[in-house]
């Protein structure tokens, strides 16, 4: 049983690369939207990420306070809900070289 658990852990972590954002990094934050039939809003058609945000500080090793780049609104997020990004990109992962 232990060997099976170790094998599964090895396969799970095979391509995982740890990412630790730093203060003042630009990131995109995952949105947690709900559908509203009365307003004709379908959450599955909405953008998954909002931003860009700048990391202001960390309240714990995995929880950070974010500040929106344009509205200056603050938000708290877990690092698993963040994606690295740049302020001039259209969305997470839109990097220009």
Coordinates of C-alpha atoms in Angstrom, one line a residue:
X1 CA 0.0 0.0 0.0
X2 CA 2.8 2.4 0.8
X3 CA 4.6 1.7 -2.4
X4 CA 1.4 2.4 -4.4
X5 CA 1.1 5.7 -2.5
X6 CA 4.7 6.6 -3.3
X7 CA 4.2 5.7 -7.0
X8 CA 1.1 7.9 -7.2
X9 CA 2.9 10.8 -5.5
X10 CA 5.8 10.5 -7.9
X11 CA 3.4 10.6 -10.9
X12 CA 1.4 13.5 -9.5
X13 CA 4.5 15.6 -8.8
X14 CA 6.4 14.6 -12.0
X15 CA 5.7 17.9 -13.9
X16 CA 4.7 20.1 -11.0
X17 CA 6.9 23.2 -10.7
X18 CA 6.5 25.2 -7.5
X19 CA 5.7 28.9 -8.1
X20 CA 6.0 31.4 -5.2
X21 CA 5.0 34.9 -6.2
X22 CA 6.7 37.8 -4.5
X23 CA 5.5 41.2 -3.3
X24 CA 5.0 43.6 -6.2
X25 CA 4.6 40.8 -8.7
X26 CA 1.8 41.3 -11.3
X27 CA -0.7 38.4 -11.2
X28 CA -4.2 37.5 -12.4
X29 CA -6.7 36.3 -9.8
X30 CA -9.3 33.5 -10.4
X31 CA -12.9 34.7 -10.3
X32 CA -15.6 32.7 -8.4
X33 CA -18.8 33.8 -10.2
X34 CA -22.3 32.2 -9.8
X35 CA -24.9 32.1 -12.6
X36 CA -28.0 34.3 -12.2
X37 CA -30.9 33.2 -14.4
X38 CA -32.9 36.2 -13.5
X39 CA -30.3 38.5 -14.9
X40 CA -29.4 36.3 -17.8
X41 CA -25.8 35.7 -16.6
X42 CA -24.1 32.4 -17.2
X43 CA -20.9 31.9 -15.1
X44 CA -19.5 29.4 -17.5
X45 CA -19.3 32.0 -20.2
X46 CA -17.6 34.6 -18.0
X47 CA -13.8 35.2 -17.9
X48 CA -12.1 32.9 -15.4
X49 CA -9.5 35.4 -14.3
X50 CA -9.6 39.1 -13.3
X51 CA -6.8 41.5 -13.2
X52 CA -4.1 42.5 -13.4
X53 CA -3.4 42.7 -9.7
X54 CA -0.3 43.6 -7.8
X55 CA 0.7 41.7 -4.7
X56 CA 0.8 44.1 -1.8
X57 CA 1.7 41.8 1.1
X58 CA 1.4 38.3 2.4
X59 CA -0.8 37.6 5.5
X60 CA 0.4 34.0 5.6
X61 CA 2.8 31.9 3.4
X62 CA -0.1 31.2 1.0
X63 CA -2.5 34.0 1.4
X64 CA -1.8 37.4 -0.1
X65 CA -3.5 40.8 -0.3
X66 CA -3.9 42.0 -3.9
X67 CA -4.5 45.5 -5.3
X68 CA -6.1 45.9 -8.7
X69 CA -3.9 47.9 -11.1
X70 CA -6.6 50.3 -12.4
X71 CA -9.3 50.4 -9.7
X72 CA -7.0 50.2 -6.7
X73 CA -9.5 47.8 -5.1
X74 CA -8.0 45.3 -2.6
X75 CA -8.8 41.6 -2.5
X76 CA -7.4 38.6 -0.6
X77 CA -6.5 35.4 -2.5
X78 CA -4.8 32.1 -2.0
X79 CA -1.7 31.6 -4.2
X80 CA -3.4 28.5 -5.9
X81 CA -6.0 31.0 -7.3
X82 CA -3.3 33.2 -9.0
X83 CA -1.5 33.1 -12.3
X84 CA 1.6 35.0 -13.2
X85 CA 0.9 37.8 -15.7
X86 CA 2.0 41.2 -17.0
X87 CA 0.1 44.5 -16.7
X88 CA 0.0 45.1 -20.5
X89 CA -1.2 41.6 -21.4
X90 CA -4.9 40.9 -22.2
X91 CA -5.2 38.0 -19.8
X92 CA -3.2 35.4 -17.9
X93 CA -0.6 33.7 -20.1
X94 CA -0.7 36.4 -22.8
X95 CA 3.0 37.2 -22.7
X96 CA 4.7 39.2 -25.5
X97 CA 8.2 38.4 -26.3

